[in-house]
Backbone as a printed PyTorch tensor [residue, N CA C, xyz], in Angstrom:
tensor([[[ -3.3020, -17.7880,  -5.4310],
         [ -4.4410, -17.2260,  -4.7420],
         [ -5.0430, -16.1420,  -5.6120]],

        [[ -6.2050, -16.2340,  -5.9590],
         [ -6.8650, -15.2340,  -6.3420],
         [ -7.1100, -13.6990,  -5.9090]],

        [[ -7.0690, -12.7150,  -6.3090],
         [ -7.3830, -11.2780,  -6.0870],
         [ -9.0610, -11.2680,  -6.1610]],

        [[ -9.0550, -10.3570,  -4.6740],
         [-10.1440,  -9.9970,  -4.5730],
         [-10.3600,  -8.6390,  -4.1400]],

        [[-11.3810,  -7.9090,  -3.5680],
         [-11.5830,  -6.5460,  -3.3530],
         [-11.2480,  -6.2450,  -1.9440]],

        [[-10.9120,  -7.1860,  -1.4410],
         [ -9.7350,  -6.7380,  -0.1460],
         [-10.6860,  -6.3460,   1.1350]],

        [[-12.4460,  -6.7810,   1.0580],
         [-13.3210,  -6.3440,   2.3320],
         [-13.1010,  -7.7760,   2.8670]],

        [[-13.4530,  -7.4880,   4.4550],
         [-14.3160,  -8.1390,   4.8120],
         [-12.5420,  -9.2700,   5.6970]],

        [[-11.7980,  -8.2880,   5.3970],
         [ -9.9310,  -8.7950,   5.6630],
         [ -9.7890, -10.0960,   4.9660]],

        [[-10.2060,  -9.9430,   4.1670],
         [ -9.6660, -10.8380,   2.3710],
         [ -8.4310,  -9.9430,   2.2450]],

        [[ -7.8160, -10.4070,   1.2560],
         [ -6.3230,  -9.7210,   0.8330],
         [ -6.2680,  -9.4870,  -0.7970]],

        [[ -5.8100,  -8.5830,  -1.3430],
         [ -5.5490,  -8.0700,  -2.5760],
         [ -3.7610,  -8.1820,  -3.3060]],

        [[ -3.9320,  -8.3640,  -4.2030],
         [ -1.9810,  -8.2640,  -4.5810],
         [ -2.0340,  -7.0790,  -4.9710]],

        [[ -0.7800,  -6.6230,  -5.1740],
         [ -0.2130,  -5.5790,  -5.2410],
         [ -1.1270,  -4.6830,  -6.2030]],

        [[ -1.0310,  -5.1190,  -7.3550],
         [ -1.9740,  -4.7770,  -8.6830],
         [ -2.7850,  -4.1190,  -8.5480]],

        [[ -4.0760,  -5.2340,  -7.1340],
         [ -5.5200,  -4.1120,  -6.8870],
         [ -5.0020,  -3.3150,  -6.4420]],

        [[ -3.9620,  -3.1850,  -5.2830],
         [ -4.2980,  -2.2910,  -4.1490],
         [ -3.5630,  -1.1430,  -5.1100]],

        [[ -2.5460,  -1.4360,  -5.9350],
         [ -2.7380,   0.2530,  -6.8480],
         [ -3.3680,   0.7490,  -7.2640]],

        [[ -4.5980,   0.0170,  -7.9520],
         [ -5.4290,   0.6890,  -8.9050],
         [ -6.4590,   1.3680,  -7.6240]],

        [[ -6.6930,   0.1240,  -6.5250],
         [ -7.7570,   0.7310,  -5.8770],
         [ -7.2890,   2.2600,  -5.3370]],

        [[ -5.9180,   2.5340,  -4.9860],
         [ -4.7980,   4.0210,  -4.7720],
         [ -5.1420,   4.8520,  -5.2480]],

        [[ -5.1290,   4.4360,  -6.9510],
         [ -4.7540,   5.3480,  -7.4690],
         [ -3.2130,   5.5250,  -7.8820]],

        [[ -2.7080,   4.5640,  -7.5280],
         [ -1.2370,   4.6450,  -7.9750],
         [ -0.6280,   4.0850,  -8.2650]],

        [[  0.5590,   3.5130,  -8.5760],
         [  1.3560,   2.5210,  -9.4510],
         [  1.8730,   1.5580,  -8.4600]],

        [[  1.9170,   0.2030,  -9.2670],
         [  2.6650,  -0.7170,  -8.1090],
         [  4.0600,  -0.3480,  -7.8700]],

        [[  4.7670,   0.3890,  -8.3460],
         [  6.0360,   0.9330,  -8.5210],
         [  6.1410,   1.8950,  -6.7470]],

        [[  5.5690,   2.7000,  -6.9600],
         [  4.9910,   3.6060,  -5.9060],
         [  5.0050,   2.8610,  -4.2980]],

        [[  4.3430,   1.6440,  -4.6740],
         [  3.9080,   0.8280,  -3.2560],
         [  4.5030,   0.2500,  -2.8900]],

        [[  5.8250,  -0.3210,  -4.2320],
         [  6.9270,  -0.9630,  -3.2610],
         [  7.8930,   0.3750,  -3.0340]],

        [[  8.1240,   1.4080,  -3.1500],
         [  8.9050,   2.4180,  -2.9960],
         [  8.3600,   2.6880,  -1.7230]],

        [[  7.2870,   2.8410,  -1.2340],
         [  6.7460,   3.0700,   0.2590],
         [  6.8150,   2.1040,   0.7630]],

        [[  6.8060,   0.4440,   0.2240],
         [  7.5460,   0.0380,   1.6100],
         [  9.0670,  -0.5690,   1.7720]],

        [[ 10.2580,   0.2580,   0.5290],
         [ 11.2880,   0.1590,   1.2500],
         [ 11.1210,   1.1580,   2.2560]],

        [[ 10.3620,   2.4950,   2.0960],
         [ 10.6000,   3.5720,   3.2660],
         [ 10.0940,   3.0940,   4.4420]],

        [[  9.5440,   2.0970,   4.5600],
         [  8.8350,   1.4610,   5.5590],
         [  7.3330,   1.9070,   5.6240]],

        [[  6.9510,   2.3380,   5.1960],
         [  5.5710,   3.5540,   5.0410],
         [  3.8970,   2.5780,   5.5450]],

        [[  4.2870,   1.2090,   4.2450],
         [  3.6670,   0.2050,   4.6790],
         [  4.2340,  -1.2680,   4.1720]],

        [[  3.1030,  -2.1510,   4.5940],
         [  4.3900,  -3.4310,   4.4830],
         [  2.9850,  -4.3470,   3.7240]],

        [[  3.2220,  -5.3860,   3.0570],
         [  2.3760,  -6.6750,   2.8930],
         [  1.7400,  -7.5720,   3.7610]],

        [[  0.5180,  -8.1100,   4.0610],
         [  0.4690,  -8.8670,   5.0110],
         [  1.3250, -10.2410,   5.1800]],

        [[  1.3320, -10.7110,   4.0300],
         [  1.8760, -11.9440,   3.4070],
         [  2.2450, -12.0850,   2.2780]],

        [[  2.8340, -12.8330,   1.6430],
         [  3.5800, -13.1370,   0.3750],
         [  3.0320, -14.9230,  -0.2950]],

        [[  2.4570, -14.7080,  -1.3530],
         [  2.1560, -16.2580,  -1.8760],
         [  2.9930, -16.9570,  -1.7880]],

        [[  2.8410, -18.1670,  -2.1790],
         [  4.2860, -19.4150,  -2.6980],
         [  5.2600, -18.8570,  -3.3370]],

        [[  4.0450, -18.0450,  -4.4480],
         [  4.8860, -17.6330,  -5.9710],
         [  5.8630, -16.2300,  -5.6360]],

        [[  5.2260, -15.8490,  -4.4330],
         [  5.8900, -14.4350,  -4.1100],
         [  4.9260, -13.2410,  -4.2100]],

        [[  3.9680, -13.4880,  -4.5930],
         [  3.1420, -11.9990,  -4.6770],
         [  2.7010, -11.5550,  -3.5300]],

        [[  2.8220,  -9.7990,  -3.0000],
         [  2.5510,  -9.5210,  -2.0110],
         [  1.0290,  -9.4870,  -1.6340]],

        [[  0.5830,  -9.8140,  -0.4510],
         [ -0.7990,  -9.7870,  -0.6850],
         [ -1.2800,  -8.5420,   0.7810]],

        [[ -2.1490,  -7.4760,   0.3820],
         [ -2.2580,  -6.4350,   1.2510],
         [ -3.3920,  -6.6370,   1.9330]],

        [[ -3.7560,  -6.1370,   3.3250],
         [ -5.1890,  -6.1370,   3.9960],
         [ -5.9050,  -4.9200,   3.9750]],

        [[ -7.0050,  -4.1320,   3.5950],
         [ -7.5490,  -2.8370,   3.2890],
         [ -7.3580,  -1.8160,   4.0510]],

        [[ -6.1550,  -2.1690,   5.5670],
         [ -5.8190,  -1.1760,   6.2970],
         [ -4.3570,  -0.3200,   5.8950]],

        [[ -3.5830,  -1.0260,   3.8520],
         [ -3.1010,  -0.6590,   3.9460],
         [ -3.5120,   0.2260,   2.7230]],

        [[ -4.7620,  -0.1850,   2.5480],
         [ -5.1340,   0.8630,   1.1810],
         [ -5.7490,   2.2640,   2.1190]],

        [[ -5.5670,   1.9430,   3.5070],
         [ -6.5550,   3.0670,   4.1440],
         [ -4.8370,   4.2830,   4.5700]],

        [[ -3.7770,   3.3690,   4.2560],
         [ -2.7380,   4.1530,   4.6640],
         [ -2.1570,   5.1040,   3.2680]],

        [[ -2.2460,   4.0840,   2.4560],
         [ -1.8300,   4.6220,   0.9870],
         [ -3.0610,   6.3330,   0.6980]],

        [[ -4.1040,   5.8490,   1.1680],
         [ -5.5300,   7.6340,   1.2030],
         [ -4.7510,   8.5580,   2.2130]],

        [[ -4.2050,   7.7650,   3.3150],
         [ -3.4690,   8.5890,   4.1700],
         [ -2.3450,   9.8280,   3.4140]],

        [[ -1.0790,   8.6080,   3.2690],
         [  0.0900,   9.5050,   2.8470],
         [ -0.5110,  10.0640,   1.6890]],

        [[ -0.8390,   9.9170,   0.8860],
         [ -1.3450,  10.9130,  -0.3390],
         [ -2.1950,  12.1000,   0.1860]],

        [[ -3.3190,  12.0360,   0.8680],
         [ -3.9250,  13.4360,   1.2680],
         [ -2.7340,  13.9920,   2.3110]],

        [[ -1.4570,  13.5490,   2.7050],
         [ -0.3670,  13.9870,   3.8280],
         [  0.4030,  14.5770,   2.2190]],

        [[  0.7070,  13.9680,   1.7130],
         [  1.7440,  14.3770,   0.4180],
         [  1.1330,  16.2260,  -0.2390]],

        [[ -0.2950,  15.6340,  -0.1380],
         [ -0.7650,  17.2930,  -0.7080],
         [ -0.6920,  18.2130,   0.2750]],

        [[ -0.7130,  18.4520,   1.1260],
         [ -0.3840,  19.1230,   2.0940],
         [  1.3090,  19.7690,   2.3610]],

        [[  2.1530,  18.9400,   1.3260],
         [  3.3320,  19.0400,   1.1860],
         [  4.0450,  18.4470,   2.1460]],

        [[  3.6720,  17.4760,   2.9390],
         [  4.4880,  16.8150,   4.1490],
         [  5.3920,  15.7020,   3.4920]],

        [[  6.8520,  15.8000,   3.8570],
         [  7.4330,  15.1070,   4.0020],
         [  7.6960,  13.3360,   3.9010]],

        [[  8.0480,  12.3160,   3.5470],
         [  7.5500,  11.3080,   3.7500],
         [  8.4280,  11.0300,   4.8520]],

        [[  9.4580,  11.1480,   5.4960],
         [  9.8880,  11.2690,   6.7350],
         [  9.1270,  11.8580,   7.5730]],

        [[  8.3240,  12.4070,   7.5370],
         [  7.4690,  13.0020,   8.6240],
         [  5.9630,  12.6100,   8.1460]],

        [[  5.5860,  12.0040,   7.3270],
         [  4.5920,  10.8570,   6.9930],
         [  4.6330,   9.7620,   8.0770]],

        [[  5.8620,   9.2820,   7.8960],
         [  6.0520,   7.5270,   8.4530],
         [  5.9990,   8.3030,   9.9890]],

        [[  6.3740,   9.2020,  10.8870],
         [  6.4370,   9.7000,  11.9580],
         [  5.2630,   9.8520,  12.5710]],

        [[  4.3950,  10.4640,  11.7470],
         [  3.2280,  10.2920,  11.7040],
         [  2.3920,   9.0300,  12.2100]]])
């Protein structure tokens, strides 16, 4: 499946939705062993594929992170 810009509830792999972050794909699976956020679906091949409500969570915990909050009290959130 192709990558796209993730409007319109199209789905993005992992890749966009970092760059669109701002942050590393490293990062995004580390937030969702914390559970923070999850993939909508997974290809054949395995690639995670995200819906833009989780790039709206990733703006979340980061403006929560500067604030110095917790990521236990992120996901509580």
């Amino acid at each position: 499946m192709a990558s796209d810009n993730g409007a319109s509830g199209k789905l993005m792999r992992i890749g966009d939705l970092a760059r669109r972050a701002g942050t590393t794909m490293r990062t995004i699976r580390y937030y969702e062993q914390r559970g923070l956020i999850e993939p909508t679906t997974r290809t054949k091949g395995g690639f995670r594929l995200y819906q833009e409500q989780e790039l709206r969570k990733l703006h979340l915990i980061r403006s929560l992170q500067l604030l110095d909050m917790p990521l236990a009290q992120v996901k509580a959130f």
